[in-house]
GROMACS .gro file of C-alpha atoms in nm:
model
  372
    1MET     CA    1  -3.510   0.877  -0.237
    2PRO     CA    2  -3.753   0.653  -0.047
    3GLN     CA    3  -3.588   0.478   0.247
    4SER     CA    4  -3.705   0.193   0.463
    5PRO     CA    5  -3.922   0.263   0.763
    6GLY     CA    6  -3.775   0.175   1.099
    7LEU     CA    7  -3.740  -0.203   1.111
    8ARG     CA    8  -3.763  -0.373   1.446
    9ILE     CA    9  -3.714  -0.742   1.509
   10GLY     CA   10  -3.748  -0.889   1.856
   11PHE     CA   11  -3.496  -1.142   1.987
   12ARG     CA   12  -3.536  -1.330   2.315
   13ASN     CA   13  -3.314  -1.598   2.466
   14THR     CA   14  -3.487  -1.895   2.310
   15VAL     CA   15  -3.776  -1.750   2.115
   16LEU     CA   16  -3.731  -1.655   1.751
   17VAL     CA   17  -3.968  -1.420   1.575
   18ILE     CA   18  -4.094  -1.622   1.280
   19ALA     CA   19  -4.350  -1.583   1.009
   20ALA     CA   20  -4.557  -1.828   0.813
   21ALA     CA   21  -4.817  -1.603   0.653
   22LEU     CA   22  -4.910  -1.704   0.302
   23LEU     CA   23  -5.002  -1.493  -0.001
   24PRO     CA   24  -5.000  -1.554  -0.376
   25LEU     CA   25  -4.627  -1.590  -0.431
   26GLN     CA   26  -4.428  -1.435  -0.711
   27ASN     CA   27  -4.244  -1.684  -0.928
   28ALA     CA   28  -3.873  -1.679  -0.844
   29ALA     CA   29  -3.559  -1.883  -0.851
   30ALA     CA   30  -3.476  -2.018  -0.508
   31CYS     CA   31  -3.167  -1.823  -0.396
   32THR     CA   32  -3.097  -1.776  -0.024
   33SER     CA   33  -2.833  -1.567   0.156
   34PHE     CA   34  -2.721  -1.478   0.510
   35VAL     CA   35  -2.423  -1.358   0.715
   36LEU     CA   36  -2.251  -1.527   1.011
   37ALA     CA   37  -2.008  -1.367   1.258
   38SER     CA   38  -1.706  -1.530   1.423
   39ALA     CA   39  -1.546  -1.453   1.758
   40ASP     CA   40  -1.228  -1.325   1.591
   41GLY     CA   41  -1.420  -1.041   1.426
   42GLY     CA   42  -1.491  -1.223   1.102
   43LYS     CA   43  -1.800  -1.180   0.887
   44ILE     CA   44  -1.897  -1.467   0.658
   45TYR     CA   45  -2.151  -1.417   0.380
   46GLY     CA   46  -2.307  -1.725   0.219
   47ARG     CA   47  -2.556  -1.774  -0.062
   48THR     CA   48  -2.702  -2.040  -0.287
   49MET     CA   49  -2.771  -2.008  -0.660
   50GLU     CA   50  -3.074  -2.198  -0.783
   51PHE     CA   51  -3.206  -2.158  -1.135
   52GLY     CA   52  -3.375  -2.356  -1.410
   53LEU     CA   53  -3.169  -2.195  -1.686
   54ASP     CA   54  -2.808  -2.313  -1.678
   55LEU     CA   55  -2.614  -1.998  -1.593
   56ALA     CA   56  -2.282  -2.153  -1.703
   57SER     CA   57  -2.108  -1.962  -1.426
   58GLU     CA   58  -1.733  -1.925  -1.399
   59ILE     CA   59  -1.503  -1.792  -1.130
   60ILE     CA   60  -1.423  -1.432  -1.217
   61VAL     CA   61  -1.144  -1.208  -1.086
   62VAL     CA   62  -1.172  -0.841  -1.179
   63PRO     CA   63  -0.849  -0.640  -1.130
   64ARG     CA   64  -0.796  -0.285  -1.015
   65LYS     CA   65  -0.750   0.004  -1.260
   66LEU     CA   66  -0.963  -0.156  -1.531
   67VAL     CA   67  -1.182   0.073  -1.743
   68ILE     CA   68  -1.535  -0.064  -1.774
   69THR     CA   69  -1.826   0.082  -1.967
   70GLY     CA   70  -2.176  -0.029  -1.885
   71THR     CA   71  -2.474  -0.105  -2.105
   72GLY     CA   72  -2.707   0.174  -2.219
   73PRO     CA   73  -3.089   0.176  -2.191
   74ASP     CA   74  -3.134   0.028  -2.539
   75GLY     CA   75  -2.914  -0.271  -2.455
   76THR     CA   76  -2.614  -0.150  -2.656
   77ALA     CA   77  -2.288  -0.259  -2.497
   78ALA     CA   78  -2.043   0.009  -2.384
   79SER     CA   79  -2.298   0.289  -2.425
   80GLY     CA   80  -2.361   0.342  -2.055
   81LEU     CA   81  -2.167   0.466  -1.753
   82ALA     CA   82  -1.787   0.438  -1.773
   83TRP     CA   83  -1.581   0.384  -1.459
   84THR     CA   84  -1.236   0.265  -1.354
   85THR     CA   85  -1.224  -0.017  -1.102
   86LYS     CA   86  -1.086   0.093  -0.766
   87TYR     CA   87  -1.103  -0.245  -0.591
   88ALA     CA   88  -1.030  -0.594  -0.718
   89VAL     CA   89  -1.310  -0.849  -0.692
   90ALA     CA   90  -1.335  -1.229  -0.679
   91GLY     CA   91  -1.666  -1.399  -0.745
   92ALA     CA   92  -1.888  -1.584  -0.990
   93ASN     CA   93  -2.029  -1.460  -1.321
   94GLY     CA   94  -2.315  -1.583  -1.537
   95LEU     CA   95  -2.382  -1.659  -1.905
   96GLY     CA   96  -2.015  -1.597  -1.991
   97LEU     CA   97  -2.058  -1.224  -1.927
   98PRO     CA   98  -1.789  -1.006  -1.766
   99ILE     CA   99  -2.014  -0.937  -1.467
  100VAL     CA  100  -2.027  -1.042  -1.103
  101VAL     CA  101  -2.336  -1.228  -0.981
  102ASP     CA  102  -2.185  -1.288  -0.638
  103GLY     CA  103  -1.851  -1.201  -0.482
  104VAL     CA  104  -1.625  -1.007  -0.246
  105ASN     CA  105  -1.376  -0.726  -0.300
  106GLU     CA  106  -1.033  -0.663  -0.151
  107ALA     CA  107  -1.179  -0.413   0.099
  108GLY     CA  108  -1.416  -0.671   0.248
  109LEU     CA  109  -1.738  -0.560   0.077
  110ALA     CA  110  -1.943  -0.858  -0.043
  111GLY     CA  111  -2.281  -0.921  -0.197
  112GLY     CA  112  -2.497  -1.091  -0.453
  113LEU     CA  113  -2.773  -1.048  -0.708
  114LEU     CA  114  -3.084  -1.252  -0.629
  115TYR     CA  115  -3.372  -1.302  -0.874
  116LEU     CA  116  -3.680  -1.079  -0.831
  117PRO     CA  117  -3.918  -1.145  -1.123
  118ASN     CA  118  -4.256  -0.972  -1.153
  119VAL     CA  119  -4.136  -0.716  -0.897
  120ALA     CA  120  -3.817  -0.545  -1.013
  121VAL     CA  121  -3.880  -0.249  -1.244
  122TYR     CA  122  -3.582  -0.024  -1.311
  123GLN     CA  123  -3.548   0.347  -1.374
  124ASP     CA  124  -3.669   0.507  -1.694
  125VAL     CA  125  -3.351   0.654  -1.843
  126ALA     CA  126  -3.370   0.886  -2.142
  127PRO     CA  127  -3.118   0.831  -2.425
  128GLY     CA  128  -2.946   1.155  -2.332
  129ASP     CA  129  -2.879   1.021  -1.981
  130ALA     CA  130  -2.746   0.685  -2.097
  131ARG     CA  131  -2.391   0.768  -1.987
  132SER     CA  132  -2.500   0.789  -1.625
  133SER     CA  133  -2.664   0.445  -1.626
  134ILE     CA  134  -2.588   0.074  -1.621
  135ALA     CA  135  -2.792  -0.243  -1.679
  136SER     CA  136  -2.936  -0.432  -1.382
  137TYR     CA  137  -2.699  -0.725  -1.422
  138GLU     CA  138  -2.400  -0.485  -1.396
  139LEU     CA  139  -2.505  -0.342  -1.059
  140LEU     CA  140  -2.296  -0.572  -0.837
  141LEU     CA  141  -1.991  -0.539  -1.063
  142TYR     CA  142  -2.014  -0.160  -1.038
  143THR     CA  143  -2.068  -0.168  -0.662
  144LEU     CA  144  -1.791  -0.410  -0.564
  145THR     CA  145  -1.532  -0.249  -0.793
  146SER     CA  146  -1.616   0.104  -0.672
  147PHE     CA  147  -1.679   0.098  -0.297
  148ALA     CA  148  -1.520  -0.031   0.025
  149THR     CA  149  -1.815  -0.014   0.265
  150VAL     CA  150  -2.192  -0.037   0.272
  151ALA     CA  151  -2.212   0.333   0.357
  152GLU     CA  152  -2.004   0.427   0.051
  153ALA     CA  153  -2.211   0.197  -0.168
  154ARG     CA  154  -2.539   0.344  -0.046
  155ALA     CA  155  -2.426   0.696  -0.131
  156GLY     CA  156  -2.274   0.594  -0.466
  157ILE     CA  157  -2.573   0.394  -0.590
  158GLU     CA  158  -2.799   0.696  -0.537
  159LYS     CA  159  -2.586   0.891  -0.786
  160ILE     CA  160  -2.628   0.655  -1.081
  161LYS     CA  161  -2.922   0.509  -1.271
  162VAL     CA  162  -3.006   0.145  -1.334
  163ASN     CA  163  -3.179   0.133  -1.670
  164ARG     CA  164  -3.420  -0.112  -1.833
  165ALA     CA  165  -3.172  -0.256  -2.083
  166PRO     CA  166  -3.278  -0.603  -2.204
  167GLN     CA  167  -3.033  -0.891  -2.176
  168ALA     CA  168  -3.006  -1.118  -2.482
  169VAL     CA  169  -3.071  -1.454  -2.311
  170PHE     CA  170  -3.346  -1.324  -2.082
  171LYS     CA  171  -3.493  -1.105  -2.358
  172MET     CA  172  -3.582  -0.846  -2.094
  173ALA     CA  173  -3.422  -0.647  -1.817
  174VAL     CA  174  -3.289  -0.906  -1.572
  175PRO     CA  175  -3.507  -0.872  -1.259
  176VAL     CA  176  -3.282  -0.881  -0.953
  177HIS     CA  177  -3.228  -0.716  -0.618
  178MET     CA  178  -2.892  -0.685  -0.443
  179THR     CA  179  -2.783  -0.788  -0.096
  180LEU     CA  180  -2.470  -0.613   0.033
  181HIS     CA  181  -2.252  -0.664   0.342
  182ASP     CA  182  -1.926  -0.523   0.476
  183ALA     CA  183  -1.662  -0.619   0.731
  184SER     CA  184  -1.809  -0.387   0.996
  185GLY     CA  185  -2.133  -0.585   1.000
  186ALA     CA  186  -2.343  -0.336   0.801
  187ASN     CA  187  -2.605  -0.493   0.568
  188ILE     CA  188  -2.839  -0.341   0.311
  189VAL     CA  189  -3.079  -0.458   0.040
  190VAL     CA  190  -3.109  -0.260  -0.284
  191GLU     CA  191  -3.431  -0.290  -0.484
  192TYR     CA  192  -3.588  -0.109  -0.779
  193VAL     CA  193  -3.968  -0.123  -0.772
  194ASP     CA  194  -4.195   0.073  -1.009
  195GLY     CA  195  -3.888   0.258  -1.132
  196VAL     CA  196  -3.794   0.382  -0.784
  197LEU     CA  197  -3.476   0.298  -0.592
  198HIS     CA  198  -3.526   0.157  -0.241
  199ILE     CA  199  -3.235   0.093  -0.004
  200TYR     CA  200  -3.319  -0.095   0.316
  201ASP     CA  201  -3.105  -0.150   0.622
  202ASN     CA  202  -3.109  -0.524   0.688
  203PRO     CA  203  -3.051  -0.613   1.055
  204THR     CA  204  -3.136  -0.978   0.981
  205SER     CA  205  -2.867  -1.013   0.706
  206ILE     CA  206  -3.109  -1.254   0.532
  207MET     CA  207  -3.227  -1.229   0.173
  208THR     CA  208  -3.416  -1.458  -0.062
  209ASN     CA  209  -3.641  -1.365  -0.356
  210ALA     CA  210  -3.986  -1.210  -0.406
  211PRO     CA  211  -4.179  -1.042  -0.253
  212THR     CA  212  -3.991  -0.724  -0.162
  213PHE     CA  213  -3.762  -0.708   0.139
  214ASP     CA  214  -4.000  -0.502   0.355
  215TRP     CA  215  -4.267  -0.769   0.306
  216HIS     CA  216  -4.030  -1.036   0.437
  217ILE     CA  217  -3.964  -0.828   0.749
  218THR     CA  218  -4.336  -0.790   0.812
  219ASN     CA  219  -4.371  -1.163   0.758
  220LEU     CA  220  -4.114  -1.234   1.029
  221ASN     CA  221  -4.319  -1.038   1.281
  222ASN     CA  222  -4.644  -1.221   1.210
  223TYR     CA  223  -4.577  -1.536   1.409
  224LEU     CA  224  -4.405  -1.606   1.742
  225GLY     CA  225  -4.335  -1.945   1.890
  226LEU     CA  226  -4.049  -2.125   1.723
  227SER     CA  227  -3.774  -2.191   1.973
  228VAL     CA  228  -3.430  -2.349   1.984
  229THR     CA  229  -3.533  -2.529   2.304
  230ASP     CA  230  -3.809  -2.785   2.348
  231PRO     CA  231  -4.129  -2.695   2.534
  232ALA     CA  232  -4.158  -2.807   2.894
  233PRO     CA  233  -4.386  -3.101   2.979
  234ARG     CA  234  -4.741  -3.011   3.084
  235LYS     CA  235  -4.986  -3.193   3.309
  236ILE     CA  236  -5.351  -3.200   3.216
  237GLY     CA  237  -5.550  -3.381   3.481
  238GLY     CA  238  -5.370  -3.704   3.542
  239ILE     CA  239  -5.193  -3.703   3.205
  240GLU     CA  240  -4.846  -3.560   3.139
  241LEU     CA  241  -4.784  -3.433   2.787
  242ALA     CA  242  -4.419  -3.414   2.685
  243PRO     CA  243  -4.227  -3.364   2.362
  244PRO     CA  244  -4.178  -3.696   2.182
  245SER     CA  245  -3.824  -3.601   2.075
  246THR     CA  246  -3.576  -3.318   2.067
  247GLY     CA  247  -3.638  -3.051   1.808
  248THR     CA  248  -4.004  -2.997   1.888
  249GLY     CA  249  -3.938  -2.631   1.964
  250MET     CA  250  -3.907  -2.590   1.587
  251LEU     CA  251  -4.236  -2.765   1.513
  252GLY     CA  252  -4.411  -2.562   1.246
  253ILE     CA  253  -4.107  -2.414   1.075
  254PRO     CA  254  -4.201  -2.386   0.705
  255GLY     CA  255  -4.022  -2.654   0.507
  256ASP     CA  256  -4.119  -2.576   0.148
  257MET     CA  257  -3.887  -2.406  -0.102
  258SER     CA  258  -4.087  -2.085  -0.150
  259SER     CA  259  -3.904  -1.760  -0.097
  260PRO     CA  260  -4.094  -1.658   0.222
  261SER     CA  261  -4.036  -1.999   0.378
  262ARG     CA  262  -3.665  -1.996   0.295
  263PHE     CA  263  -3.633  -1.647   0.443
  264VAL     CA  264  -3.783  -1.775   0.769
  265ARG     CA  265  -3.559  -2.083   0.780
  266ALA     CA  266  -3.245  -1.886   0.695
  267PHE     CA  267  -3.331  -1.641   0.972
  268VAL     CA  268  -3.369  -1.926   1.222
  269TYR     CA  269  -3.055  -2.113   1.115
  270ALA     CA  270  -2.826  -1.811   1.091
  271HIS     CA  271  -2.932  -1.660   1.424
  272ALA     CA  272  -2.936  -1.992   1.608
  273ALA     CA  273  -2.592  -2.103   1.486
  274PRO     CA  274  -2.330  -2.106   1.766
  275GLU     CA  275  -2.063  -1.841   1.713
  276ALA     CA  276  -1.753  -1.996   1.558
  277LYS     CA  277  -1.415  -1.908   1.711
  278THR     CA  278  -1.249  -1.825   1.380
  279SER     CA  279  -1.345  -1.714   1.031
  280ASP     CA  280  -1.228  -2.047   0.889
  281GLN     CA  281  -1.463  -2.234   1.120
  282ALA     CA  282  -1.748  -1.998   1.031
  283VAL     CA  283  -1.690  -2.074   0.661
  284LEU     CA  284  -1.753  -2.443   0.734
  285THR     CA  285  -2.065  -2.356   0.933
  286ALA     CA  286  -2.192  -2.143   0.645
  287PHE     CA  287  -2.160  -2.431   0.398
  288HIS     CA  288  -2.346  -2.661   0.639
  289LEU     CA  289  -2.630  -2.408   0.663
  290LEU     CA  290  -2.638  -2.364   0.286
  291ASN     CA  291  -2.681  -2.741   0.245
  292ASN     CA  292  -3.024  -2.702   0.406
  293PHE     CA  293  -3.140  -2.511   0.097
  294ASP     CA  294  -3.041  -2.772  -0.159
  295ILE     CA  295  -3.335  -2.855  -0.382
  296ALA     CA  296  -3.417  -3.224  -0.398
  297PRO     CA  297  -3.377  -3.294  -0.773
  298GLY     CA  298  -3.713  -3.291  -0.949
  299THR     CA  299  -3.913  -3.112  -0.681
  300ILE     CA  300  -3.911  -2.775  -0.862
  301ARG     CA  301  -3.984  -2.775  -1.235
  302THR     CA  302  -3.995  -2.453  -1.433
  303GLU     CA  303  -4.199  -2.396  -1.748
  304ALA     CA  304  -4.099  -2.256  -2.085
  305GLY     CA  305  -4.212  -1.899  -2.129
  306SER     CA  306  -4.264  -1.826  -1.761
  307LYS     CA  307  -4.045  -1.582  -1.571
  308ALA     CA  308  -3.952  -1.846  -1.315
  309GLY     CA  309  -3.600  -1.984  -1.339
  310GLY     CA  310  -3.516  -1.797  -1.657
  311GLY     CA  311  -3.819  -1.896  -1.864
  312VAL     CA  312  -3.704  -2.245  -1.965
  313ALA     CA  313  -3.862  -2.585  -1.912
  314ALA     CA  314  -3.622  -2.744  -1.668
  315ILE     CA  315  -3.567  -2.909  -1.333
  316GLU     CA  316  -3.440  -2.632  -1.107
  317THR     CA  317  -3.132  -2.724  -0.905
  318THR     CA  318  -2.878  -2.565  -0.677
  319GLN     CA  319  -2.619  -2.480  -0.942
  320TRP     CA  320  -2.363  -2.359  -0.688
  321MET     CA  321  -2.322  -2.219  -0.341
  322SER     CA  322  -2.064  -1.961  -0.241
  323VAL     CA  323  -1.916  -1.825   0.080
  324SER     CA  324  -1.722  -1.499   0.113
  325ASP     CA  325  -1.486  -1.434   0.405
  326LEU     CA  326  -1.499  -1.056   0.447
  327LYS     CA  327  -1.210  -1.050   0.697
  328GLN     CA  328  -0.964  -1.269   0.508
  329LYS     CA  329  -1.086  -1.155   0.162
  330LYS     CA  330  -1.149  -1.506   0.031
  331PHE     CA  331  -1.420  -1.631  -0.206
  332TYR     CA  332  -1.521  -1.998  -0.182
  333ILE     CA  333  -1.751  -2.179  -0.424
  334ARG     CA  334  -1.886  -2.534  -0.455
  335THR     CA  335  -2.094  -2.675  -0.741
  336TYR     CA  336  -2.394  -2.905  -0.754
  337ASP     CA  337  -2.202  -3.170  -0.945
  338GLY     CA  338  -1.873  -3.156  -0.756
  339TYR     CA  339  -1.708  -3.264  -0.433
  340ASP     CA  340  -1.441  -2.996  -0.432
  341THR     CA  341  -1.457  -2.644  -0.293
  342GLN     CA  342  -1.259  -2.388  -0.491
  343VAL     CA  343  -1.123  -2.071  -0.332
  344VAL     CA  344  -0.975  -1.742  -0.452
  345ASP     CA  345  -0.756  -1.558  -0.199
  346LEU     CA  346  -0.753  -1.189  -0.290
  347LYS     CA  347  -0.462  -1.126  -0.055
  348ALA     CA  348  -0.246  -1.360  -0.262
  349ALA     CA  349  -0.382  -1.280  -0.609
  350LYS     CA  350  -0.231  -1.046  -0.866
  351LEU     CA  351  -0.477  -0.761  -0.840
  352ASP     CA  352  -0.324  -0.536  -1.105
  353ALA     CA  353  -0.362  -0.781  -1.393
  354PRO     CA  354  -0.420  -0.634  -1.741
  355GLY     CA  355  -0.771  -0.777  -1.770
  356ILE     CA  356  -1.047  -0.990  -1.621
  357VAL     CA  357  -0.949  -1.349  -1.540
  358LEU     CA  358  -1.205  -1.628  -1.587
  359LEU     CA  359  -1.151  -1.972  -1.433
  360PRO     CA  360  -1.357  -2.289  -1.488
  361LEU     CA  361  -1.607  -2.349  -1.211
  362HIS     CA  362  -1.717  -2.706  -1.269
  363ASN     CA  363  -1.441  -2.912  -1.110
  364PRO     CA  364  -1.609  -3.224  -0.977
  365GLY     CA  365  -1.305  -3.399  -0.833
  366ALA     CA  366  -1.378  -3.735  -0.673
  367PRO     CA  367  -1.431  -3.876  -0.325
  368LYS     CA  368  -1.104  -3.978  -0.161
  369ASN     CA  369  -1.074  -4.358  -0.168
  370VAL     CA  370  -0.979  -4.476   0.181
  371THR     CA  371  -1.068  -4.842   0.134
  372PRO     CA  372  -0.828  -5.047   0.355
   0.00000   0.00000   0.00000
């Protein structure tokens, strides 16, 4: 199976390796993900979910010891790979389906599916091999319910097939790639391109959308110069030139919502963030970083029939953002239209329930009135 070439990213005290190269971009929803570490050994994975099509997501809790059968190559339900869940999972689903779009399991393995249109092409699975395959949108569900670590997941994913089963709403195979992280700090990206599985080690922990992950890494190495400190004043003749304000070390950071630009910004923000003392504090930091990827309403509009945002004419928004605490086994989620953050604590949940539990996600709450 093709593996990634050696990936090297340079880090210096104040200089961040950044890219701003431009190419014709693939249409994609604007999802962004990263991992933060805390001083108490915690690993915090955060991601945003932007899409034009309303995904109608819910909180989903998948128990242990549940028999699941995947979708076959022709799109027929329960005609694919059958497995029994080994680990319970908390996360978010989509379109009312019993799948996981983003989440964490009780062993501390977490990850998400991010949109990859015009790029993702899955394996060609013959009808006779249907029972060894699953649909693309079932990949994270299979992974989180089956494995405890990134290493286990890497080995297990190589043994199955991801077929080209169409999904009813999308009317095609759902084009996604998967970011995966564990409590030890290991990170990988799983992509299917031209029918071939690619698994990349991801030392950055960052993932967005198209192009492919290896392109984003090359993009990071194209440009040097962004810094968390301001440049020193310079004298030219009798004139002293000095930064007009703080923050000028970041002058030139790409601010648009394209996938390459978000990858660069997420890399800067995640690696510049001060290390939190505890996992709980790192969860708060993760939500603050995720806020930087909110789409200003109306600035991204998708068209009917295109592959961007699910092929509907809509204003694309940040539908929700989630944070997974890999040490404490907690899944947090916050919606676009709500003030409240909801959390599922896998250590306190009933993990041997008879079936999947779905909980309403949209819980706007209200600001606390503190008027004297």
